[in-house]
Amino acid sequence: MQKGELRQRIEAMGLLYAPQTELPPQVIDQYAEYAVRRIWRLLIRQREWEFRVFVTANHGDHLPSDYVAYANRASATGPNRSFADIPVNKIGTERHALYARAIPSRPRTYVADQKIYFLPDSTMTDPNTGNPYANINGVKWYYYQRPPKLFGETIDDTTDIGLPDFACLWAVQVAFTYCLVHMMSAQKRAQYMRRIGEESIKSVAQFIAIARGQQEQSPMYQTPPAQKGAPQQ
Amino acid sequence: MTQATMIQQVYERMPDAISNEKIDDGIVRQALNMAYQIVYQRAIVAMPDWYNRNNGTFSNASSVNLPSDFYELLCVEVPLASRGAARVVPHTDYERINENVVSQGVASSPTAVIDATAITFSNAVTGSLWYKFKFGFITDDTTEITEPNSSALALIPPAFEEDVLIEAVGILRNRYEQDEQGTDEALEGALQNFLMATAALDAEKTPEAVYNRQVAL
């Protein structure tokens, strides 16, 4: 669906359910964008492969401009090696502690200063040769892409909203709900918007947790259904 | 988006309420900065990597001044230490640990403690400081807010761009609607909103809210 079509559908919803009101298109547009983001974050939890892409990164490269979260997968070719993702708290250990540090056959990746880094790097010495390691380059580094921006005059009405077809009507509904909240009295709106904002933030956190490998849907994290009556044979 | 674009977008998003740019610029900037700080609190929990920072190395120092944008310590990297980093010791135990010959900091395993303005080590060490950064009131309109580039760190992760704007627009809308009501009602409304904000702040700081955050990382 295109941005302009989304707005027209929301306006049509207005004609159906709240015919007395006429919202400025900018107001509709901002809630449309907000709704698309909200649905995108729900979808990404279920269908993350649609949003996962990679960049070929060198040591010290900036995060891609459309970066949202690291997808917990990075690899270098020949031989194929995967990079473990480490928190920066462990950087000292991973760099310097005997037996714990990264070596070329078990490399690491981390993000700092909003750049992509790998270990081992040139600050570390190869114990076999006594020479510093070379920085690692050309790594396939997977991440999740942010959805297209939709608000504003510079974004044309023909821009695709970036959701799969089945979710578009859902976007219309959610955006129209936000528009209805917008038309309430100040206090009620403040209450509703606070709740909507909290939900939005929570969905980011859940998405990141999943991006970092904590699969919410995995059977490992689900409690088995309670058995009724005697256990079945 | 830079701060200038954010301000512009806030105007665009409420064409029915804001009419005179010259009067309102400062108020918009104020509301945006409130929104940045609100969203920062959430983003730093939700996006663990975004605020990581390294401020370079120090050599043979017994203490290091905290950088002005210091928020939280991640690691004191010390290449010559046996575990590659200094042990960060709780300040209540610092003396007890360092006066104990068994656990005291030594050159191969130095201890560090954070005070208001500096991190102090048990032995002079050479290394570097890794921390999470924070930011204050943004007055410079060229400041980059949501998109990192080669010359600037972005203050808010791109995933939160819309949330910042919606938050700022919400703050401003409350203000403008109060202006349109009568004085008493307006003050009452302002009071209500202020009390709600205070209650939200209190709720944030209760032990339950701090330790039972519904954010799994």
CSV table of C-alpha atoms in Angstrom, one decimal:
chain,number,residue,atom,x,y,z
A,1,MET,CA,0.0,0.0,0.0
A,2,GLN,CA,1.2,3.5,-0.7
A,3,LYS,CA,1.3,6.4,1.8
A,4,GLY,CA,-1.4,8.4,0.0
A,5,GLU,CA,-3.8,5.5,-0.2
A,6,LEU,CA,-3.3,4.8,3.5
A,7,ARG,CA,-4.3,8.4,4.3
A,8,GLN,CA,-7.4,8.2,2.0
A,9,ARG,CA,-8.5,5.0,3.7
A,10,ILE,CA,-8.2,6.6,7.1
A,11,GLU,CA,-10.2,9.6,5.9
A,12,ALA,CA,-12.8,7.2,4.6
A,13,MET,CA,-12.9,5.6,8.0
A,14,GLY,CA,-13.5,9.0,9.4
A,15,LEU,CA,-16.5,9.6,7.1
A,16,LEU,CA,-17.9,6.3,8.3
A,17,TYR,CA,-17.4,6.5,12.1
A,18,ALA,CA,-16.9,10.2,12.9
A,19,PRO,CA,-18.4,12.2,10.1
A,20,GLN,CA,-18.5,15.5,12.0
A,21,THR,CA,-14.7,15.8,12.3
A,22,GLU,CA,-12.2,16.8,9.8
A,23,LEU,CA,-8.6,16.3,10.7
A,24,PRO,CA,-5.7,18.1,9.0
A,25,PRO,CA,-3.9,15.7,6.7
A,26,GLN,CA,-0.6,16.2,8.6
A,27,VAL,CA,-2.3,14.9,11.8
A,28,ILE,CA,-3.6,11.9,9.9
A,29,ASP,CA,-0.2,11.3,8.4
A,30,GLN,CA,1.7,11.3,11.7
A,31,TYR,CA,-0.6,8.8,13.3
A,32,ALA,CA,-0.5,6.7,10.1
A,33,GLU,CA,3.3,6.6,10.4
A,34,TYR,CA,3.1,5.8,14.1
A,35,ALA,CA,0.6,2.9,13.4
A,36,VAL,CA,2.8,1.5,10.6
A,37,ARG,CA,5.7,1.5,13.0
A,38,ARG,CA,3.7,-0.2,15.7
A,39,ILE,CA,2.5,-3.0,13.4
A,40,TRP,CA,5.9,-3.4,11.9
A,41,ARG,CA,7.3,-4.1,15.3
A,42,LEU,CA,4.7,-6.8,15.9
A,43,LEU,CA,5.3,-8.3,12.5
A,44,ILE,CA,9.0,-8.4,13.0
A,45,ARG,CA,8.6,-10.7,15.9
A,46,GLN,CA,6.7,-13.2,13.8
A,47,ARG,CA,8.2,-12.7,10.4
A,48,GLU,CA,11.7,-11.4,11.1
A,49,TRP,CA,13.2,-12.9,7.9
A,50,GLU,CA,11.3,-10.2,5.9
A,51,PHE,CA,13.2,-7.5,7.6
A,52,ARG,CA,16.6,-9.1,8.1
A,53,VAL,CA,19.4,-7.9,5.7
A,54,PHE,CA,23.1,-7.8,5.8
A,55,VAL,CA,25.9,-5.4,5.2
A,56,THR,CA,29.5,-6.3,4.3
A,57,ALA,CA,31.3,-4.6,7.2
A,58,ASN,CA,34.9,-3.6,7.8
A,59,HIS,CA,36.4,-3.1,11.3
A,60,GLY,CA,35.2,0.3,12.5
A,61,ASP,CA,32.5,0.9,9.9
A,62,HIS,CA,29.6,3.0,10.9
A,63,LEU,CA,26.3,1.3,11.6
A,64,PRO,CA,24.2,1.3,8.4
A,65,SER,CA,22.0,4.3,8.1
A,66,ASP,CA,18.8,2.1,8.2
A,67,TYR,CA,20.0,0.1,11.2
A,68,VAL,CA,17.5,-0.8,13.9
A,69,ALA,CA,19.0,-3.8,15.7
A,70,TYR,CA,21.7,-6.4,15.3
A,71,ALA,CA,20.3,-9.7,14.1
A,72,ASN,CA,22.8,-11.8,16.1
A,73,ARG,CA,24.5,-13.3,13.1
A,74,ALA,CA,27.8,-12.3,11.4
A,75,SER,CA,30.1,-14.5,9.4
A,76,ALA,CA,33.3,-14.3,7.4
A,77,THR,CA,34.1,-16.6,4.6
A,78,GLY,CA,36.9,-19.0,3.9
A,79,PRO,CA,36.7,-20.9,6.2
A,80,ASN,CA,33.1,-19.9,7.3
A,81,ARG,CA,33.3,-18.6,10.8
A,82,SER,CA,30.5,-17.1,12.9
A,83,PHE,CA,31.2,-14.1,15.1
A,84,ALA,CA,30.0,-14.3,18.7
A,85,ASP,CA,28.2,-11.1,19.9
A,86,ILE,CA,29.8,-9.8,23.1
A,87,PRO,CA,28.6,-7.1,25.5
A,88,VAL,CA,31.1,-4.3,25.9
A,89,ASN,CA,31.4,-5.1,29.6
A,90,LYS,CA,33.5,-8.1,28.6
A,91,ILE,CA,35.8,-6.2,26.2
A,92,GLY,CA,38.8,-6.3,28.5
A,93,THR,CA,38.5,-10.0,29.1
A,94,GLU,CA,37.9,-10.9,25.4
A,95,ARG,CA,40.9,-8.8,24.4
A,96,HIS,CA,43.6,-9.5,27.0
A,97,ALA,CA,42.7,-12.4,29.4
A,98,LEU,CA,44.7,-15.5,28.7
A,99,TYR,CA,42.7,-18.3,27.1
A,100,ALA,CA,39.5,-16.2,27.1
A,101,ARG,CA,40.5,-13.8,24.3
A,102,ALA,CA,39.3,-13.8,20.8
A,103,ILE,CA,41.4,-15.5,18.2
A,104,PRO,CA,40.9,-15.6,14.4
A,105,SER,CA,39.2,-19.0,14.6
A,106,ARG,CA,36.7,-17.8,17.2
A,107,PRO,CA,36.1,-14.1,16.4
A,108,ARG,CA,33.8,-11.7,18.2
A,109,THR,CA,31.7,-8.6,17.2
A,110,TYR,CA,30.5,-5.7,19.3
A,111,VAL,CA,29.0,-2.2,18.8
A,112,ALA,CA,30.5,0.9,20.3
A,113,ASP,CA,30.5,4.6,19.4
A,114,GLN,CA,27.7,3.5,17.0
A,115,LYS,CA,30.3,1.6,14.9
A,116,ILE,CA,30.8,-2.1,14.1
A,117,TYR,CA,33.9,-3.7,15.6
A,118,PHE,CA,35.5,-7.1,15.5
A,119,LEU,CA,38.0,-9.0,17.6
A,120,PRO,CA,40.8,-9.9,17.4
A,121,ASP,CA,41.9,-6.5,16.2
A,122,SER,CA,45.3,-4.8,15.6
A,123,THR,CA,45.7,-3.9,19.3
A,124,MET,CA,46.1,-7.6,20.0
A,125,THR,CA,49.2,-9.7,19.5
A,126,ASP,CA,49.3,-13.2,17.9
A,127,PRO,CA,51.1,-15.3,20.6
A,128,ASN,CA,52.4,-17.6,17.9
A,129,THR,CA,54.2,-15.0,15.8
A,130,GLY,CA,54.5,-12.1,18.2
A,131,ASN,CA,53.0,-9.8,15.5
A,132,PRO,CA,49.8,-7.8,15.9
A,133,TYR,CA,46.7,-9.3,14.4
A,134,ALA,CA,45.3,-7.6,11.3
A,135,ASN,CA,41.8,-5.9,11.6
A,136,ILE,CA,39.0,-8.1,10.3
A,137,ASN,CA,37.3,-6.9,7.2
A,138,GLY,CA,34.6,-8.0,4.8
A,139,VAL,CA,32.3,-9.6,7.3
A,140,LYS,CA,28.7,-10.4,6.5
A,141,TRP,CA,26.9,-8.6,9.3
A,142,TYR,CA,23.2,-9.2,9.6
A,143,TYR,CA,20.8,-6.6,11.0
A,144,TYR,CA,17.2,-5.5,10.9
A,145,GLN,CA,16.3,-2.6,8.7
A,146,ARG,CA,14.1,0.2,9.8
A,147,PRO,CA,10.9,0.7,7.8
A,148,PRO,CA,10.6,3.6,5.3
A,149,LYS,CA,9.9,7.1,6.7
A,150,LEU,CA,6.5,8.3,5.8
A,151,PHE,CA,5.8,11.6,7.4
A,152,GLY,CA,6.5,14.9,5.7
A,153,GLU,CA,6.3,16.8,2.5
A,154,THR,CA,9.6,15.4,1.2
A,155,ILE,CA,8.2,11.9,1.2
A,156,ASP,CA,6.0,11.4,-1.8
A,157,ASP,CA,2.5,10.0,-1.6
A,158,THR,CA,3.5,7.1,-3.8
A,159,THR,CA,6.0,5.8,-1.2
A,160,ASP,CA,5.3,2.2,-0.2
A,161,ILE,CA,4.5,1.9,3.5
A,162,GLY,CA,6.7,-1.3,3.8
A,163,LEU,CA,4.1,-3.6,5.2
A,164,PRO,CA,3.0,-6.9,3.6
A,165,ASP,CA,-0.5,-6.7,2.1
A,166,PHE,CA,-2.3,-8.6,4.7
A,167,ALA,CA,-1.3,-6.1,7.4
A,168,CYS,CA,-2.3,-2.9,5.5
A,169,LEU,CA,-6.0,-2.9,6.7
A,170,TRP,CA,-4.7,-3.4,10.2
A,171,ALA,CA,-2.6,-0.3,9.8
A,172,VAL,CA,-5.7,1.7,8.7
A,173,GLN,CA,-7.5,0.5,11.8
A,174,VAL,CA,-4.8,1.3,14.3
A,175,ALA,CA,-4.1,4.7,12.7
A,176,PHE,CA,-7.8,5.5,12.9
A,177,THR,CA,-7.8,4.5,16.5
A,178,TYR,CA,-5.0,6.9,17.2
A,179,CYS,CA,-6.9,9.6,15.3
A,180,LEU,CA,-10.0,9.0,17.5
A,181,VAL,CA,-7.8,9.3,20.6
A,182,HIS,CA,-6.4,12.5,19.2
A,183,MET,CA,-9.9,14.1,19.1
A,184,MET,CA,-10.6,13.4,22.8
A,185,SER,CA,-10.3,16.0,25.6
A,186,ALA,CA,-6.7,16.9,26.6
A,187,GLN,CA,-6.7,14.8,29.8
A,188,LYS,CA,-8.2,11.7,28.3
A,189,ARG,CA,-5.9,11.9,25.4
A,190,ALA,CA,-2.9,12.3,27.7
A,191,GLN,CA,-3.9,9.1,29.4
A,192,TYR,CA,-4.5,7.1,26.3
A,193,MET,CA,-1.4,8.4,24.5
A,194,ARG,CA,0.7,7.5,27.6
A,195,ARG,CA,-0.6,4.0,27.4
A,196,ILE,CA,0.0,3.8,23.7
A,197,GLY,CA,3.5,5.1,24.1
A,198,GLU,CA,4.3,2.6,26.8
A,199,GLU,CA,3.1,-0.3,24.6
A,200,SER,CA,5.1,1.1,21.7
A,201,ILE,CA,8.3,1.1,23.8
A,202,LYS,CA,7.6,-2.3,25.2
A,203,SER,CA,7.3,-3.7,21.7
A,204,VAL,CA,10.7,-2.3,20.8
A,205,ALA,CA,12.2,-4.0,23.9
A,206,GLN,CA,10.5,-7.3,23.0
A,207,PHE,CA,11.7,-7.1,19.5
A,208,ILE,CA,15.3,-6.5,20.5
A,209,ALA,CA,15.2,-9.3,23.0
A,210,ILE,CA,14.1,-11.6,20.1
A,211,ALA,CA,16.7,-10.1,17.8
A,212,ARG,CA,19.3,-11.1,20.4
A,213,GLY,CA,18.2,-14.7,20.2
A,214,GLN,CA,15.7,-15.0,23.0
A,215,GLN,CA,13.0,-16.7,20.9
A,216,GLU,CA,9.7,-15.9,22.6
A,217,GLN,CA,7.9,-18.5,20.5
A,218,SER,CA,10.5,-21.2,21.2
A,219,PRO,CA,9.0,-24.3,23.0
A,220,MET,CA,11.9,-23.9,25.5
A,221,TYR,CA,10.4,-20.8,26.9
A,222,GLN,CA,6.8,-22.0,27.0
A,223,THR,CA,5.3,-23.7,30.0
A,224,PRO,CA,3.7,-27.0,29.1
A,225,PRO,CA,-0.1,-26.9,29.1
A,226,ALA,CA,-1.7,-28.0,32.3
A,227,GLN,CA,-3.0,-31.5,32.2
A,228,LYS,CA,-6.6,-32.1,33.0
A,229,GLY,CA,-7.6,-35.2,35.0
A,230,ALA,CA,-5.4,-38.2,34.8
A,231,PRO,CA,-2.4,-38.1,32.5
A,232,GLN,CA,-3.2,-39.7,29.2
A,233,GLN,CA,-1.5,-42.9,28.2
B,1,MET,CA,17.0,14.0,11.6
B,2,THR,CA,18.8,17.0,13.1
B,3,GLN,CA,17.2,19.1,15.8
B,4,ALA,CA,16.2,21.6,13.2
B,5,THR,CA,14.3,19.0,11.3
B,6,MET,CA,12.7,17.7,14.5
B,7,ILE,CA,11.4,21.2,15.3
B,8,GLN,CA,10.1,21.6,11.8
B,9,GLN,CA,8.3,18.3,12.0
B,10,VAL,CA,6.7,19.2,15.3
B,11,TYR,CA,5.3,22.3,13.6
B,12,GLU,CA,4.1,20.2,10.7
B,13,ARG,CA,2.4,17.7,12.9
B,14,MET,CA,0.2,20.2,14.7
B,15,PRO,CA,-0.8,22.8,12.0
B,16,ASP,CA,-4.1,23.3,13.8
B,17,ALA,CA,-2.5,24.5,17.0
B,18,ILE,CA,0.8,26.3,16.3
B,19,SER,CA,0.4,29.4,14.2
B,20,ASN,CA,3.3,31.8,14.9
B,21,GLU,CA,6.7,30.3,14.6
B,22,LYS,CA,8.6,33.2,16.0
B,23,ILE,CA,6.8,33.0,19.4
B,24,ASP,CA,6.8,29.3,19.7
B,25,ASP,CA,10.3,28.2,18.8
B,26,GLY,CA,11.6,28.1,22.3
B,27,ILE,CA,8.6,26.2,23.6
B,28,VAL,CA,8.9,23.6,20.8
B,29,ARG,CA,12.6,23.2,21.7
B,30,GLN,CA,11.7,22.8,25.3
B,31,ALA,CA,9.1,20.1,24.6
B,32,LEU,CA,11.4,18.2,22.3
B,33,ASN,CA,14.1,18.2,24.9
B,34,MET,CA,11.6,16.8,27.5
B,35,ALA,CA,10.7,14.1,25.0
B,36,TYR,CA,14.4,13.2,24.4
B,37,GLN,CA,14.9,12.7,28.1
B,38,ILE,CA,11.7,10.6,28.4
B,39,VAL,CA,12.6,8.4,25.5
B,40,TYR,CA,16.3,8.2,26.5
B,41,GLN,CA,15.3,6.5,29.8
B,42,ARG,CA,13.5,3.8,27.8
B,43,ALA,CA,16.0,3.5,25.0
B,44,ILE,CA,19.0,2.9,27.2
B,45,VAL,CA,17.2,-0.1,28.6
B,46,ALA,CA,15.8,-1.4,25.4
B,47,MET,CA,18.8,-0.9,23.1
B,48,PRO,CA,21.9,-2.1,24.9
B,49,ASP,CA,24.4,-1.2,22.2
B,50,TRP,CA,23.3,2.3,21.1
B,51,TYR,CA,24.9,4.3,23.9
B,52,ASN,CA,28.2,2.4,24.2
B,53,ARG,CA,31.2,4.6,24.1
B,54,ASN,CA,35.0,4.6,24.5
B,55,ASN,CA,36.8,7.8,25.3
B,56,GLY,CA,40.3,6.7,24.4
B,57,THR,CA,43.1,5.6,26.5
B,58,PHE,CA,44.9,6.8,29.7
B,59,SER,CA,48.3,5.8,30.8
B,60,ASN,CA,49.8,5.2,34.2
B,61,ALA,CA,46.9,6.9,36.0
B,62,SER,CA,45.8,6.4,39.6
B,63,SER,CA,42.4,8.0,38.7
B,64,VAL,CA,40.5,9.1,35.7
B,65,ASN,CA,38.0,12.0,35.5
B,66,LEU,CA,34.6,10.9,34.4
B,67,PRO,CA,33.8,12.2,30.9
B,68,SER,CA,31.1,15.0,30.9
B,69,ASP,CA,28.6,12.6,29.1
B,70,PHE,CA,29.2,9.7,31.5
B,71,TYR,CA,26.1,7.8,32.4
B,72,GLU,CA,27.1,4.3,33.4
B,73,LEU,CA,30.4,2.3,33.6
B,74,LEU,CA,30.7,-0.7,31.3
B,75,CYS,CA,34.3,-1.7,31.6
B,76,VAL,CA,37.7,-0.4,32.6
B,77,GLU,CA,39.9,-2.1,30.1
B,78,VAL,CA,43.5,-2.7,31.5
B,79,PRO,CA,45.6,-4.7,29.0
B,80,LEU,CA,48.2,-5.7,31.5
B,81,ALA,CA,45.8,-7.0,34.1
B,82,SER,CA,45.5,-10.8,34.2
B,83,ARG,CA,41.8,-10.7,33.3
B,84,GLY,CA,42.1,-7.7,31.0
B,85,ALA,CA,40.1,-5.3,33.1
B,86,ALA,CA,40.0,-3.7,36.5
B,87,ARG,CA,37.6,-5.1,39.1
B,88,VAL,CA,34.9,-2.6,39.7
B,89,VAL,CA,34.3,-2.7,43.5
B,90,PRO,CA,31.1,-1.3,45.2
B,91,HIS,CA,32.1,1.9,47.1
B,92,THR,CA,30.8,0.5,50.4
B,93,ASP,CA,33.3,-2.3,50.2
B,94,TYR,CA,36.2,-0.5,48.7
B,95,GLU,CA,38.3,0.1,51.9
B,96,ARG,CA,37.5,-3.4,53.2
B,97,ILE,CA,38.7,-5.0,50.0
B,98,ASN,CA,41.8,-2.9,49.6
B,99,GLU,CA,43.0,-3.2,53.3
B,100,ASN,CA,42.7,-7.0,53.0
B,101,VAL,CA,45.9,-8.6,51.8
B,102,VAL,CA,44.0,-11.4,50.2
B,103,SER,CA,41.6,-9.4,48.1
B,104,GLN,CA,43.4,-6.0,47.7
B,105,GLY,CA,44.1,-4.6,44.3
B,106,VAL,CA,47.5,-5.4,42.9
B,107,ALA,CA,49.2,-4.6,39.6
B,108,SER,CA,48.0,-7.7,37.9
B,109,SER,CA,44.4,-7.3,39.2
B,110,PRO,CA,43.7,-3.7,40.1
B,111,THR,CA,40.4,-2.5,41.6
B,112,ALA,CA,38.4,0.5,40.6
B,113,VAL,CA,35.7,2.5,42.4
B,114,ILE,CA,33.4,5.2,40.9
B,115,ASP,CA,33.0,8.5,42.7
B,116,ALA,CA,31.1,11.6,41.8
B,117,THR,CA,33.8,13.0,39.5
B,118,ALA,CA,36.4,10.3,39.0
B,119,ILE,CA,37.2,6.6,38.9
B,120,THR,CA,39.9,5.8,41.4
B,121,PHE,CA,42.2,2.7,41.0
B,122,SER,CA,44.1,0.8,43.6
B,123,ASN,CA,47.3,0.9,41.5
B,124,ALA,CA,48.3,3.2,38.7
B,125,VAL,CA,47.0,1.6,35.5
B,126,THR,CA,47.1,2.0,31.7
B,127,GLY,CA,44.0,1.3,29.9
B,128,SER,CA,40.8,2.8,28.5
B,129,LEU,CA,37.3,3.5,29.7
B,130,TRP,CA,34.1,2.1,28.2
B,131,TYR,CA,30.8,3.6,29.3
B,132,LYS,CA,27.3,4.5,28.3
B,133,PHE,CA,26.8,8.1,27.4
B,134,LYS,CA,24.1,10.6,28.2
B,135,PHE,CA,23.2,14.1,27.0
B,136,GLY,CA,21.7,17.3,28.3
B,137,PHE,CA,19.5,20.1,27.0
B,138,ILE,CA,20.1,20.4,23.2
B,139,THR,CA,20.2,24.1,22.2
B,140,ASP,CA,22.2,23.7,19.0
B,141,ASP,CA,19.8,23.1,16.1
B,142,THR,CA,22.4,21.3,14.0
B,143,THR,CA,22.8,18.5,16.6
B,144,GLU,CA,22.1,15.1,15.0
B,145,ILE,CA,19.3,13.4,16.9
B,146,THR,CA,18.3,10.1,15.2
B,147,GLU,CA,20.7,9.2,12.4
B,148,PRO,CA,24.3,8.5,13.2
B,149,ASN,CA,26.9,9.7,10.7
B,150,SER,CA,30.7,10.0,10.4
B,151,SER,CA,30.9,13.1,12.5
B,152,ALA,CA,28.2,12.6,15.2
B,153,LEU,CA,26.7,10.1,17.4
B,154,ALA,CA,22.9,10.0,17.3
B,155,LEU,CA,21.3,10.7,20.6
B,156,ILE,CA,18.1,8.7,20.1
B,157,PRO,CA,18.1,5.3,18.2
B,158,PRO,CA,16.2,5.5,14.9
B,159,ALA,CA,13.6,3.0,16.1
B,160,PHE,CA,12.4,5.6,18.6
B,161,GLU,CA,12.2,8.6,16.2
B,162,GLU,CA,8.4,8.6,15.9
B,163,ASP,CA,8.0,8.0,19.7
B,164,VAL,CA,10.0,11.1,20.4
B,165,LEU,CA,7.9,13.2,18.0
B,166,ILE,CA,4.6,11.9,19.3
B,167,GLU,CA,5.7,12.5,22.9
B,168,ALA,CA,6.8,16.1,22.1
B,169,VAL,CA,3.6,16.8,20.1
B,170,GLY,CA,1.5,15.4,23.0
B,171,ILE,CA,3.3,17.7,25.5
B,172,LEU,CA,2.6,20.7,23.2
B,173,ARG,CA,-1.0,19.8,22.5
B,174,ASN,CA,-1.8,19.7,26.2
B,175,ARG,CA,-0.4,23.2,26.5
B,176,TYR,CA,-2.3,24.7,23.6
B,177,GLU,CA,-5.6,23.2,24.6
B,178,GLN,CA,-5.2,24.6,28.0
B,179,ASP,CA,-4.6,28.0,26.5
B,180,GLU,CA,-7.9,27.8,24.7
B,181,GLN,CA,-9.9,26.9,27.9
B,182,GLY,CA,-10.7,29.4,30.6
B,183,THR,CA,-8.1,30.3,33.2
B,184,ASP,CA,-9.4,28.1,36.0
B,185,GLU,CA,-9.9,25.1,33.9
B,186,ALA,CA,-6.6,25.6,32.2
B,187,LEU,CA,-4.8,25.7,35.6
B,188,GLU,CA,-6.7,22.7,36.8
B,189,GLY,CA,-5.8,20.9,33.6
B,190,ALA,CA,-2.1,21.9,34.0
B,191,LEU,CA,-2.2,20.7,37.6
B,192,GLN,CA,-3.7,17.4,36.6
B,193,ASN,CA,-1.1,16.8,33.9
B,194,PHE,CA,1.7,17.9,36.3
B,195,LEU,CA,0.5,15.5,39.0
B,196,MET,CA,0.3,12.7,36.4
B,197,ALA,CA,3.8,13.4,35.3
B,198,THR,CA,5.0,13.4,38.9
B,199,ALA,CA,3.2,10.2,39.7
B,200,ALA,CA,4.7,8.6,36.6
B,201,LEU,CA,8.1,9.7,37.8
B,202,ASP,CA,7.5,8.3,41.3
B,203,ALA,CA,6.3,5.0,39.8
B,204,GLU,CA,9.5,4.7,37.8
B,205,LYS,CA,11.6,4.9,41.0
B,206,THR,CA,9.8,2.3,43.2
B,207,PRO,CA,11.9,-0.8,43.8
B,208,GLU,CA,9.2,-2.8,41.9
B,209,ALA,CA,9.6,-0.7,38.8
B,210,VAL,CA,13.3,-0.7,38.9
B,211,TYR,CA,13.9,-4.4,39.5
B,212,ASN,CA,10.9,-5.9,37.8
B,213,ARG,CA,11.2,-4.1,34.5
B,214,GLN,CA,9.4,-6.0,31.8
B,215,VAL,CA,12.4,-5.8,29.5
B,216,ALA,CA,14.2,-9.1,28.9
B,217,LEU,CA,17.6,-8.7,27.4
